[in-house]
Amino acid sequence: MANHPLPISSNDPPLLAVLKGERRDPPPVWLMRQAGRYLPEYRALRAEKGGFLELVYDSDSAAEITIQPLRRFGMDGAILFSDILIVPHAMGQGLTFGPGEGPQLTPPLYDGNCSTLIAKPEYLAKIYETVAKVRAAIDPKVTMLGFAGSPWTVATYMVAGHGSKDQAETRRLAYKDPQAFQALIDRIIDVTVEYLSGQIQAGAQAIQLFDSWAGTLSPAQFERWVIAPNAAITGKLMVLHPDVPIIGFPKGVGAKLVAYAAETGVDAVGLDETIDPDWAAANLPADMPVQGNLDPLALIAGGEALGQAVTRIRRALNNRPHIFNLGHGILQDTPIAHVEYLFDLLRKPL
Ligand code: CP3
């Protein structure tokens, strides 16, 4: 059963209805990173405004970018154009996206101590403006999705000051000084709840928690730093906004997805492309909505490989509430014609 009963309304757009537990064929669809560099209209606006953060904090640009992929492909969901690192920025870390080097956060919090940072809540307010502008502009049949990073994933960037393949710096700190690390996680939880609540008040109808680096933790550390903080967020949001579904997307966690689905209180789970959809169908609660999980590389391949991959996912998840999506964000070199072909395939019943 979904973790908390969500009131169903006949006015719910298809994606929202599925998140509340209804089954649809064909399934509703959106794509992670559906706005971005594979679209020429995104690249043009980015060149004009000068950089990624300039786009995020200009709510007219961010709203326009959120809507760009909907115009081309008619997705069922509009995902707010922003980034998970806006939370550290609002907590007072410096944030830059240098060309070709990924995000840099200053100062890095090697000891986990964020108490000397000076908060900048005005950054969050900009994002709420974007949500409101998108919600006012899009069709009522499209579901507005807000998001945040989960505390563990956000903390890995805050501690190291940049992204890393194995999150060793942060895993080390979590073992060496769990109290200091817990204090950082608790602070991220509070800001994230405030941030998601602001997005919901501005018009977000469902929320996704991205936990991109949940996969590198040992089981006990996974319980403490992934499950517990996500459960804290869903618990608080459920009280504030009981009718807003929450999708949890812990990437790379394999069989730990079962505990994640049972213990975090999320209403739906996202599957990355390494999860066998038949395994998910057999091991996740029968009426829990699942989202996913086309390999972004199958979308780049196109043709028969794409068709087969799509059919396999739809067959496996056809008997439950399913939202079609990728297993991770769309890649920059994805041909637009292949995305169009994917939407042709998905408009046909199985
Ligand atoms: O899904 C969407 O379309 C919504 C927008 C969105 C972005 N980032 C825009 C973005 C979302 C949901 C994210 C989430 C995000 N950001 C995650 C979690 C999901 C994942 O991908 O694992 C993470 C880890 C980040 C942090 C981040 N932001 C990194 C590591 C980078 C640099 C990587 C790169 O491709 O250069 C970003 C930048 C970023 N966020 C871009 C976009 C469209 C690229 C910006 C650009 O150069 O134009």
mmCIF file of C-alpha atoms and ligand atoms in Angstrom:
data_model
loop_
_atom_site.group_PDB
_atom_site.id
_atom_site.type_symbol
_atom_site.label_atom_id
_atom_site.label_comp_id
_atom_site.label_asym_id
_atom_site.label_seq_id
_atom_site.Cartn_x
_atom_site.Cartn_y
_atom_site.Cartn_z
ATOM 1 C CA MET A 1 0.000 0.000 0.000
ATOM 2 C CA ALA A 2 1.130 3.549 -0.583
ATOM 3 C CA ASN A 3 2.664 4.809 2.611
ATOM 4 C CA HIS A 4 -0.062 7.311 3.344
ATOM 5 C CA PRO A 5 -3.512 7.389 1.771
ATOM 6 C CA LEU A 6 -3.735 10.162 -0.799
ATOM 7 C CA PRO A 7 -7.138 11.646 -1.591
ATOM 8 C CA ILE A 8 -7.931 10.976 -5.248
ATOM 9 C CA SER A 9 -9.805 13.604 -7.244
ATOM 10 C CA SER A 10 -11.290 13.117 -10.711
ATOM 11 C CA ASN A 11 -9.590 16.386 -11.685
ATOM 12 C CA ASP A 12 -6.128 14.964 -11.100
ATOM 13 C CA PRO A 13 -3.960 15.052 -14.218
ATOM 14 C CA PRO A 14 -2.741 11.570 -15.323
ATOM 15 C CA LEU A 15 0.728 11.686 -13.733
ATOM 16 C CA LEU A 16 -0.661 12.850 -10.397
ATOM 17 C CA ALA A 17 -3.410 10.202 -10.540
ATOM 18 C CA VAL A 18 -0.791 7.466 -11.001
ATOM 19 C CA LEU A 19 1.276 8.848 -8.125
ATOM 20 C CA LYS A 20 -1.845 8.495 -5.992
ATOM 21 C CA GLY A 21 -2.145 4.838 -6.949
ATOM 22 C CA GLU A 22 -4.182 4.658 -10.188
ATOM 23 C CA ARG A 23 -3.026 2.490 -13.096
ATOM 24 C CA ARG A 24 -2.962 3.916 -16.635
ATOM 25 C CA ASP A 25 -2.163 2.387 -20.031
ATOM 26 C CA PRO A 26 -0.330 4.015 -21.744
ATOM 27 C CA PRO A 27 1.607 5.198 -18.693
ATOM 28 C CA PRO A 28 2.171 8.917 -18.103
ATOM 29 C CA VAL A 29 5.731 10.026 -18.848
ATOM 30 C CA TRP A 30 8.360 12.610 -18.013
ATOM 31 C CA LEU A 31 12.134 12.409 -18.375
ATOM 32 C CA MET A 32 14.738 13.312 -15.792
ATOM 33 C CA ARG A 33 16.755 16.310 -17.044
ATOM 34 C CA GLN A 34 14.151 16.779 -19.779
ATOM 35 C CA ALA A 35 15.183 20.433 -19.978
ATOM 36 C CA GLY A 36 18.812 21.004 -20.835
ATOM 37 C CA ARG A 37 21.707 20.824 -23.198
ATOM 38 C CA TYR A 38 20.323 18.313 -25.733
ATOM 39 C CA LEU A 39 17.813 21.039 -26.747
ATOM 40 C CA PRO A 40 19.058 23.808 -29.075
ATOM 41 C CA GLU A 41 16.555 26.278 -27.592
ATOM 42 C CA TYR A 42 18.115 25.662 -24.147
ATOM 43 C CA ARG A 43 21.648 26.166 -25.469
ATOM 44 C CA ALA A 44 20.585 29.425 -27.152
ATOM 45 C CA LEU A 45 19.071 30.870 -23.954
ATOM 46 C CA ARG A 46 22.070 29.710 -21.905
ATOM 47 C CA ALA A 47 24.476 31.455 -24.313
ATOM 48 C CA GLU A 48 22.382 34.618 -24.087
ATOM 49 C CA LYS A 49 22.238 34.661 -20.252
ATOM 50 C CA GLY A 50 25.842 33.594 -19.753
ATOM 51 C CA GLY A 51 25.620 30.595 -17.424
ATOM 52 C CA PHE A 52 23.588 27.945 -15.646
ATOM 53 C CA LEU A 53 23.007 29.804 -12.359
ATOM 54 C CA GLU A 54 22.062 32.960 -14.258
ATOM 55 C CA LEU A 55 19.257 30.886 -15.796
ATOM 56 C CA VAL A 56 18.180 29.293 -12.515
ATOM 57 C CA TYR A 57 17.886 32.614 -10.661
ATOM 58 C CA ASP A 58 16.091 34.401 -13.495
ATOM 59 C CA SER A 59 12.583 33.029 -12.991
ATOM 60 C CA ASP A 60 11.387 34.049 -16.473
ATOM 61 C CA SER A 61 14.266 32.108 -18.064
ATOM 62 C CA ALA A 62 13.885 29.165 -15.693
ATOM 63 C CA ALA A 63 10.136 28.978 -16.366
ATOM 64 C CA GLU A 64 10.723 29.160 -20.119
ATOM 65 C CA ILE A 65 13.312 26.355 -19.933
ATOM 66 C CA THR A 66 10.983 24.204 -17.822
ATOM 67 C CA ILE A 67 8.329 24.508 -20.532
ATOM 68 C CA GLN A 68 10.614 24.031 -23.583
ATOM 69 C CA PRO A 69 10.533 20.203 -23.633
ATOM 70 C CA LEU A 70 6.738 20.166 -23.112
ATOM 71 C CA ARG A 71 6.249 22.154 -26.309
ATOM 72 C CA ARG A 72 8.241 19.627 -28.301
ATOM 73 C CA PHE A 73 7.168 16.328 -26.775
ATOM 74 C CA GLY A 74 4.073 16.872 -24.610
ATOM 75 C CA MET A 75 5.299 15.307 -21.385
ATOM 76 C CA ASP A 76 2.801 14.631 -18.575
ATOM 77 C CA GLY A 77 5.045 16.348 -16.045
ATOM 78 C CA ALA A 78 6.925 19.657 -15.914
ATOM 79 C CA ILE A 79 10.000 19.363 -13.672
ATOM 80 C CA LEU A 80 11.106 22.637 -12.196
ATOM 81 C CA PHE A 81 14.335 23.858 -13.828
ATOM 82 C CA SER A 82 16.739 24.310 -10.946
ATOM 83 C CA ASP A 83 19.401 22.209 -9.231
ATOM 84 C CA ILE A 84 19.842 20.198 -6.046
ATOM 85 C CA LEU A 85 22.774 22.484 -5.112
ATOM 86 C CA ILE A 86 20.536 25.518 -4.630
ATOM 87 C CA VAL A 87 20.051 24.292 -1.032
ATOM 88 C CA PRO A 88 23.768 24.563 -0.124
ATOM 89 C CA HIS A 89 23.851 27.924 -1.922
ATOM 90 C CA ALA A 90 20.944 29.150 0.227
ATOM 91 C CA MET A 91 22.683 27.749 3.317
ATOM 92 C CA GLY A 92 25.572 30.101 2.538
ATOM 93 C CA GLN A 93 28.169 28.146 0.548
ATOM 94 C CA GLY A 94 29.558 29.742 -2.596
ATOM 95 C CA LEU A 95 28.441 27.884 -5.754
ATOM 96 C CA THR A 96 29.883 28.018 -9.259
ATOM 97 C CA PHE A 97 29.543 25.801 -12.315
ATOM 98 C CA GLY A 98 32.848 26.185 -14.114
ATOM 99 C CA PRO A 99 32.986 25.203 -17.784
ATOM 100 C CA GLY A 100 33.560 21.452 -18.048
ATOM 101 C CA GLU A 101 34.460 20.934 -14.384
ATOM 102 C CA GLY A 102 31.087 20.449 -12.656
ATOM 103 C CA PRO A 103 29.929 22.307 -9.552
ATOM 104 C CA GLN A 104 32.326 23.842 -7.003
ATOM 105 C CA LEU A 105 31.181 24.752 -3.467
ATOM 106 C CA THR A 106 33.203 27.030 -1.171
ATOM 107 C CA PRO A 107 34.342 26.655 1.488
ATOM 108 C CA PRO A 108 34.277 22.838 1.512
ATOM 109 C CA LEU A 109 32.950 21.596 4.887
ATOM 110 C CA TYR A 110 35.648 18.991 5.576
ATOM 111 C CA ASP A 111 34.670 18.882 9.260
ATOM 112 C CA GLY A 112 30.935 19.047 8.556
ATOM 113 C CA ASN A 113 30.559 22.335 10.413
ATOM 114 C CA CYS A 114 28.073 24.650 8.664
ATOM 115 C CA SER A 115 27.441 26.922 11.658
ATOM 116 C CA THR A 116 29.523 29.830 10.351
ATOM 117 C CA LEU A 117 27.759 30.004 6.982
ATOM 118 C CA ILE A 118 25.449 32.965 6.437
ATOM 119 C CA ALA A 119 22.089 31.823 5.056
ATOM 120 C CA LYS A 120 20.687 33.392 1.879
ATOM 121 C CA PRO A 121 16.987 32.428 1.798
ATOM 122 C CA GLU A 122 16.406 34.902 -1.044
ATOM 123 C CA TYR A 123 17.825 32.245 -3.408
ATOM 124 C CA LEU A 124 14.984 29.901 -2.484
ATOM 125 C CA ALA A 125 12.415 32.636 -3.056
ATOM 126 C CA LYS A 126 13.591 32.936 -6.690
ATOM 127 C CA ILE A 127 12.816 29.265 -7.240
ATOM 128 C CA TYR A 128 9.278 29.646 -5.858
ATOM 129 C CA GLU A 129 8.739 32.394 -8.447
ATOM 130 C CA THR A 130 9.696 29.940 -11.195
ATOM 131 C CA VAL A 131 7.253 27.313 -9.914
ATOM 132 C CA ALA A 132 4.403 29.825 -9.834
ATOM 133 C CA LYS A 133 5.183 31.074 -13.360
ATOM 134 C CA VAL A 134 5.301 27.545 -14.783
ATOM 135 C CA ARG A 135 2.103 26.466 -13.035
ATOM 136 C CA ALA A 136 0.279 29.511 -14.413
ATOM 137 C CA ALA A 137 1.506 28.838 -17.965
ATOM 138 C CA ILE A 138 1.024 25.089 -18.443
ATOM 139 C CA ASP A 139 -2.016 22.991 -19.278
ATOM 140 C CA PRO A 140 -3.971 21.699 -16.246
ATOM 141 C CA LYS A 141 -3.400 18.163 -17.597
ATOM 142 C CA VAL A 142 0.339 18.562 -16.906
ATOM 143 C CA THR A 143 1.567 17.851 -13.378
ATOM 144 C CA MET A 144 4.016 20.359 -11.886
ATOM 145 C CA LEU A 145 6.896 18.540 -10.192
ATOM 146 C CA GLY A 146 9.134 20.142 -7.599
ATOM 147 C CA PHE A 147 12.312 18.531 -6.309
ATOM 148 C CA ALA A 148 15.263 18.620 -3.963
ATOM 149 C CA GLY A 149 18.337 16.534 -3.415
ATOM 150 C CA SER A 150 18.209 14.163 -0.487
ATOM 151 C CA PRO A 151 20.376 15.193 2.490
ATOM 152 C CA TRP A 152 23.066 12.539 1.932
ATOM 153 C CA THR A 153 23.612 13.435 -1.732
ATOM 154 C CA VAL A 154 23.593 17.173 -1.010
ATOM 155 C CA ALA A 155 26.028 16.670 1.895
ATOM 156 C CA THR A 156 28.524 14.848 -0.359
ATOM 157 C CA TYR A 157 28.906 18.042 -2.400
ATOM 158 C CA MET A 158 28.956 20.309 0.659
ATOM 159 C CA VAL A 159 31.690 18.345 2.443
ATOM 160 C CA ALA A 160 34.031 17.702 -0.508
ATOM 161 C CA GLY A 161 33.281 21.017 -2.230
ATOM 162 C CA HIS A 162 32.679 19.196 -5.516
ATOM 163 C CA GLY A 163 31.282 15.984 -6.969
ATOM 164 C CA SER A 164 33.216 12.735 -6.702
ATOM 165 C CA LYS A 165 32.909 9.170 -7.952
ATOM 166 C CA ASP A 166 32.978 7.400 -4.569
ATOM 167 C CA GLN A 167 32.076 10.129 -2.024
ATOM 168 C CA ALA A 168 35.055 8.967 0.073
ATOM 169 C CA GLU A 169 35.599 12.340 1.796
ATOM 170 C CA THR A 170 32.034 12.372 3.113
ATOM 171 C CA ARG A 171 31.848 8.659 3.972
ATOM 172 C CA ARG A 172 35.057 9.120 5.953
ATOM 173 C CA LEU A 173 33.626 12.062 7.900
ATOM 174 C CA ALA A 174 30.401 10.130 8.607
ATOM 175 C CA TYR A 175 32.439 7.375 10.320
ATOM 176 C CA LYS A 176 34.991 9.640 11.991
ATOM 177 C CA ASP A 177 32.669 12.278 13.430
ATOM 178 C CA PRO A 178 29.060 11.063 13.177
ATOM 179 C CA GLN A 179 27.864 13.785 15.554
ATOM 180 C CA ALA A 180 29.192 16.631 13.422
ATOM 181 C CA PHE A 181 27.902 14.940 10.281
ATOM 182 C CA GLN A 182 24.476 14.389 11.871
ATOM 183 C CA ALA A 183 24.298 18.103 12.680
ATOM 184 C CA LEU A 184 24.973 18.936 9.030
ATOM 185 C CA ILE A 185 22.353 16.409 7.840
ATOM 186 C CA ASP A 186 19.809 17.823 10.321
ATOM 187 C CA ARG A 187 20.398 21.339 9.026
ATOM 188 C CA ILE A 188 19.968 20.162 5.412
ATOM 189 C CA ILE A 189 16.723 18.392 6.424
ATOM 190 C CA ASP A 190 15.307 21.624 7.868
ATOM 191 C CA VAL A 191 16.212 23.759 4.849
ATOM 192 C CA THR A 192 14.950 21.078 2.454
ATOM 193 C CA VAL A 193 11.565 20.849 4.197
ATOM 194 C CA GLU A 194 11.232 24.637 4.076
ATOM 195 C CA TYR A 195 12.293 24.646 0.409
ATOM 196 C CA LEU A 196 9.932 21.862 -0.689
ATOM 197 C CA SER A 197 7.094 23.375 1.282
ATOM 198 C CA GLY A 198 7.718 26.687 -0.516
ATOM 199 C CA GLN A 199 7.639 24.902 -3.881
ATOM 200 C CA ILE A 200 4.343 23.217 -2.967
ATOM 201 C CA GLN A 201 2.798 26.504 -1.850
ATOM 202 C CA ALA A 202 3.878 28.027 -5.172
ATOM 203 C CA GLY A 203 2.159 25.255 -7.178
ATOM 204 C CA ALA A 204 4.215 22.030 -7.154
ATOM 205 C CA GLN A 205 1.773 19.075 -7.096
ATOM 206 C CA ALA A 206 4.313 16.329 -6.400
ATOM 207 C CA ILE A 207 7.915 16.220 -5.227
ATOM 208 C CA GLN A 208 10.934 14.115 -6.169
ATOM 209 C CA LEU A 209 13.859 13.531 -3.807
ATOM 210 C CA PHE A 210 17.028 12.832 -5.820
ATOM 211 C CA ASP A 211 19.497 10.582 -4.010
ATOM 212 C CA SER A 212 22.073 10.166 -6.742
ATOM 213 C CA TRP A 213 24.866 8.931 -4.454
ATOM 214 C CA ALA A 214 22.878 6.628 -2.155
ATOM 215 C CA GLY A 215 24.574 3.618 -3.749
ATOM 216 C CA THR A 216 28.025 3.893 -2.170
ATOM 217 C CA LEU A 217 26.957 3.399 1.470
ATOM 218 C CA SER A 218 27.289 0.186 3.490
ATOM 219 C CA PRO A 219 23.955 -1.151 4.865
ATOM 220 C CA ALA A 220 24.132 0.408 8.354
ATOM 221 C CA GLN A 221 25.323 3.743 6.944
ATOM 222 C CA PHE A 222 22.520 3.566 4.357
ATOM 223 C CA GLU A 223 19.967 3.220 7.166
ATOM 224 C CA ARG A 224 21.384 6.187 9.047
ATOM 225 C CA TRP A 225 22.249 8.639 6.265
ATOM 226 C CA VAL A 226 19.754 7.770 3.521
ATOM 227 C CA ILE A 227 16.682 6.149 5.066
ATOM 228 C CA ALA A 228 16.457 8.174 8.295
ATOM 229 C CA PRO A 229 16.901 11.662 6.746
ATOM 230 C CA ASN A 230 14.475 10.893 3.901
ATOM 231 C CA ALA A 231 11.974 9.573 6.458
ATOM 232 C CA ALA A 232 12.382 12.803 8.433
ATOM 233 C CA ILE A 233 11.607 14.874 5.328
ATOM 234 C CA THR A 234 8.577 12.824 4.256
ATOM 235 C CA GLY A 235 7.268 12.801 7.843
ATOM 236 C CA LYS A 236 7.408 16.582 8.092
ATOM 237 C CA LEU A 237 5.992 17.189 4.595
ATOM 238 C CA MET A 238 3.136 14.767 5.198
ATOM 239 C CA VAL A 239 2.001 16.875 8.124
ATOM 240 C CA LEU A 240 2.319 20.155 6.210
ATOM 241 C CA HIS A 241 0.979 18.914 2.845
ATOM 242 C CA PRO A 242 -0.817 15.586 3.305
ATOM 243 C CA ASP A 243 -2.113 15.353 -0.269
ATOM 244 C CA VAL A 244 1.188 15.903 -2.112
ATOM 245 C CA PRO A 245 2.874 12.670 -3.254
ATOM 246 C CA ILE A 246 6.616 12.212 -2.788
ATOM 247 C CA ILE A 247 8.772 10.195 -5.199
ATOM 248 C CA GLY A 248 12.046 8.879 -3.795
ATOM 249 C CA PHE A 249 14.833 8.172 -6.277
ATOM 250 C CA PRO A 250 17.777 6.463 -4.591
ATOM 251 C CA LYS A 251 20.175 5.684 -7.410
ATOM 252 C CA GLY A 252 22.369 2.605 -7.474
ATOM 253 C CA VAL A 253 20.970 0.945 -4.325
ATOM 254 C CA GLY A 254 19.905 -2.391 -5.850
ATOM 255 C CA ALA A 255 18.135 -4.668 -3.364
ATOM 256 C CA LYS A 256 18.242 -1.948 -0.668
ATOM 257 C CA LEU A 257 15.342 -0.400 -2.588
ATOM 258 C CA VAL A 258 12.978 -2.731 -0.711
ATOM 259 C CA ALA A 259 13.943 -1.251 2.675
ATOM 260 C CA TYR A 260 13.955 2.248 1.190
ATOM 261 C CA ALA A 261 10.381 1.799 -0.112
ATOM 262 C CA ALA A 262 9.165 0.351 3.181
ATOM 263 C CA GLU A 263 10.887 2.681 5.636
ATOM 264 C CA THR A 264 11.211 6.189 4.171
ATOM 265 C CA GLY A 265 7.492 6.954 3.848
ATOM 266 C CA VAL A 266 7.795 7.929 0.183
ATOM 267 C CA ASP A 267 4.663 7.326 -1.912
ATOM 268 C CA ALA A 268 6.492 6.176 -5.050
ATOM 269 C CA VAL A 269 9.988 5.065 -5.984
ATOM 270 C CA GLY A 270 12.134 5.792 -9.011
ATOM 271 C CA LEU A 271 14.115 2.883 -10.491
ATOM 272 C CA ASP A 272 17.517 3.459 -12.065
ATOM 273 C CA GLU A 273 18.369 1.524 -15.225
ATOM 274 C CA THR A 274 20.299 -1.202 -13.367
ATOM 275 C CA ILE A 275 17.119 -2.421 -11.605
ATOM 276 C CA ASP A 276 15.322 -5.250 -13.378
ATOM 277 C CA PRO A 277 11.704 -4.051 -13.692
ATOM 278 C CA ASP A 278 10.481 -7.651 -13.218
ATOM 279 C CA TRP A 279 12.396 -7.784 -9.922
ATOM 280 C CA ALA A 280 10.856 -4.461 -8.901
ATOM 281 C CA ALA A 281 7.376 -5.725 -9.786
ATOM 282 C CA ALA A 282 7.915 -8.816 -7.623
ATOM 283 C CA ASN A 283 9.609 -7.144 -4.656
ATOM 284 C CA LEU A 284 7.976 -3.753 -4.160
ATOM 285 C CA PRO A 285 4.502 -3.418 -2.579
ATOM 286 C CA ALA A 286 1.926 -4.275 -5.275
ATOM 287 C CA ASP A 287 0.128 -0.939 -5.277
ATOM 288 C CA MET A 288 3.179 1.290 -4.858
ATOM 289 C CA PRO A 289 3.678 3.476 -7.947
ATOM 290 C CA VAL A 290 7.068 3.039 -9.597
ATOM 291 C CA GLN A 291 8.845 5.289 -12.035
ATOM 292 C CA GLY A 292 11.430 4.440 -14.643
ATOM 293 C CA ASN A 293 13.603 3.033 -15.960
ATOM 294 C CA LEU A 294 14.832 3.293 -19.542
ATOM 295 C CA ASP A 295 18.612 3.342 -19.900
ATOM 296 C CA PRO A 296 19.516 6.829 -21.230
ATOM 297 C CA LEU A 297 21.937 5.040 -23.578
ATOM 298 C CA ALA A 298 19.089 3.017 -25.137
ATOM 299 C CA LEU A 299 17.494 6.371 -25.966
ATOM 300 C CA ILE A 300 20.715 7.436 -27.668
ATOM 301 C CA ALA A 301 20.833 4.119 -29.573
ATOM 302 C CA GLY A 302 17.237 4.518 -30.837
ATOM 303 C CA GLY A 303 15.615 2.105 -33.318
ATOM 304 C CA GLU A 304 14.994 -1.506 -32.394
ATOM 305 C CA ALA A 305 17.121 -1.446 -29.230
ATOM 306 C CA LEU A 306 14.989 1.410 -27.925
ATOM 307 C CA GLY A 307 11.714 -0.255 -28.913
ATOM 308 C CA GLN A 308 12.645 -3.505 -27.166
ATOM 309 C CA ALA A 309 13.811 -1.767 -24.009
ATOM 310 C CA VAL A 310 10.584 0.252 -23.795
ATOM 311 C CA THR A 311 8.378 -2.813 -24.307
ATOM 312 C CA ARG A 312 10.222 -4.804 -21.660
ATOM 313 C CA ILE A 313 9.737 -2.063 -19.050
ATOM 314 C CA ARG A 314 6.085 -1.527 -19.894
ATOM 315 C CA ARG A 315 5.299 -5.261 -19.800
ATOM 316 C CA ALA A 316 6.971 -5.696 -16.440
ATOM 317 C CA LEU A 317 5.179 -2.762 -14.815
ATOM 318 C CA ASN A 318 1.862 -2.852 -16.678
ATOM 319 C CA ASN A 319 -0.095 -4.324 -13.771
ATOM 320 C CA ARG A 320 0.682 -1.558 -11.313
ATOM 321 C CA PRO A 321 0.775 2.237 -11.225
ATOM 322 C CA HIS A 322 3.735 3.080 -13.494
ATOM 323 C CA ILE A 323 5.203 6.374 -14.633
ATOM 324 C CA PHE A 324 7.511 5.981 -17.580
ATOM 325 C CA ASN A 325 10.876 7.744 -17.199
ATOM 326 C CA LEU A 326 14.570 7.210 -17.754
ATOM 327 C CA GLY A 327 16.773 5.440 -15.214
ATOM 328 C CA HIS A 328 18.859 8.607 -14.939
ATOM 329 C CA GLY A 329 19.037 12.025 -16.613
ATOM 330 C CA ILE A 330 18.857 12.409 -20.379
ATOM 331 C CA LEU A 331 22.332 12.764 -21.919
ATOM 332 C CA GLN A 332 23.521 15.773 -23.825
ATOM 333 C CA ASP A 333 24.129 13.930 -27.099
ATOM 334 C CA THR A 334 20.620 12.413 -27.237
ATOM 335 C CA PRO A 335 19.121 12.880 -30.723
ATOM 336 C CA ILE A 336 15.839 14.777 -30.588
ATOM 337 C CA ALA A 337 14.389 12.398 -33.211
ATOM 338 C CA HIS A 338 14.884 9.511 -30.758
ATOM 339 C CA VAL A 339 12.963 11.333 -28.045
ATOM 340 C CA GLU A 340 10.173 11.915 -30.579
ATOM 341 C CA TYR A 341 10.209 8.206 -31.445
ATOM 342 C CA LEU A 342 10.032 7.313 -27.730
ATOM 343 C CA PHE A 343 6.901 9.452 -27.351
ATOM 344 C CA ASP A 344 5.336 7.800 -30.451
ATOM 345 C CA LEU A 345 5.959 4.401 -28.863
ATOM 346 C CA LEU A 346 4.555 5.490 -25.510
ATOM 347 C CA ARG A 347 1.311 6.870 -26.949
ATOM 348 C CA LYS A 348 0.306 3.369 -28.091
ATOM 349 C CA PRO A 349 -1.328 0.947 -25.648
ATOM 350 C CA LEU A 350 0.830 -2.096 -24.932
HETATM 351 O O1 CP3 B 1 15.366 17.111 -14.427
HETATM 352 C C1 CP3 B 1 15.403 18.312 -14.796
HETATM 353 O O2 CP3 B 1 15.347 18.651 -15.997
HETATM 354 C C2 CP3 B 1 15.372 19.405 -13.729
HETATM 355 C C3 CP3 B 1 16.575 20.120 -13.529
HETATM 356 C C4 CP3 B 1 17.722 19.461 -12.809
HETATM 357 C C5 CP3 B 1 19.054 19.822 -13.037
HETATM 358 N N1 CP3 B 1 19.843 19.165 -12.139
HETATM 359 C C6 CP3 B 1 19.501 20.804 -14.039
HETATM 360 C C7 CP3 B 1 20.929 20.870 -14.387
HETATM 361 C C8 CP3 B 1 17.710 18.496 -11.790
HETATM 362 C C9 CP3 B 1 16.556 17.721 -11.185
HETATM 363 C C10 CP3 B 1 19.063 18.329 -11.370
HETATM 364 C C11 CP3 B 1 19.448 17.424 -10.277
HETATM 365 C C12 CP3 B 1 20.864 17.269 -9.937
HETATM 366 N N2 CP3 B 1 21.859 18.206 -9.976
HETATM 367 C C13 CP3 B 1 21.406 16.077 -9.410
HETATM 368 C C14 CP3 B 1 20.621 14.827 -9.110
HETATM 369 C C15 CP3 B 1 20.314 14.042 -10.321
HETATM 370 C C16 CP3 B 1 21.507 13.481 -11.025
HETATM 371 O O3 CP3 B 1 21.751 13.918 -12.166
HETATM 372 O O4 CP3 B 1 22.184 12.624 -10.445
HETATM 373 C C17 CP3 B 1 22.777 16.301 -9.188
HETATM 374 C C18 CP3 B 1 23.775 15.303 -8.644
HETATM 375 C C19 CP3 B 1 23.060 17.658 -9.527
HETATM 376 C C20 CP3 B 1 24.333 18.384 -9.409
HETATM 377 C C21 CP3 B 1 24.808 18.897 -10.703
HETATM 378 N N3 CP3 B 1 24.198 19.912 -11.421
HETATM 379 C C22 CP3 B 1 25.950 18.498 -11.429
HETATM 380 C C23 CP3 B 1 26.884 17.383 -11.001
HETATM 381 C C24 CP3 B 1 25.996 19.283 -12.586
HETATM 382 C C25 CP3 B 1 27.079 19.327 -13.615
HETATM 383 C C26 CP3 B 1 26.989 18.176 -14.538
HETATM 384 C C27 CP3 B 1 26.944 18.660 -15.965
HETATM 385 O O5 CP3 B 1 26.235 18.026 -16.728
HETATM 386 O O6 CP3 B 1 27.660 19.621 -16.281
HETATM 387 C C28 CP3 B 1 24.865 20.129 -12.596
HETATM 388 C C29 CP3 B 1 24.525 21.124 -13.636
HETATM 389 C C30 CP3 B 1 23.158 21.026 -14.233
HETATM 390 N N4 CP3 B 1 21.993 20.849 -13.533
HETATM 391 C C31 CP3 B 1 22.830 21.177 -15.615
HETATM 392 C C32 CP3 B 1 21.439 21.098 -15.712
HETATM 393 C C33 CP3 B 1 20.591 21.251 -16.947
HETATM 394 C C34 CP3 B 1 23.825 21.461 -16.729
HETATM 395 C C35 CP3 B 1 23.998 22.940 -16.769
HETATM 396 C C36 CP3 B 1 24.611 23.447 -18.010
HETATM 397 O O7 CP3 B 1 25.845 23.392 -18.121
HETATM 398 O O8 CP3 B 1 23.880 23.976 -18.877
#
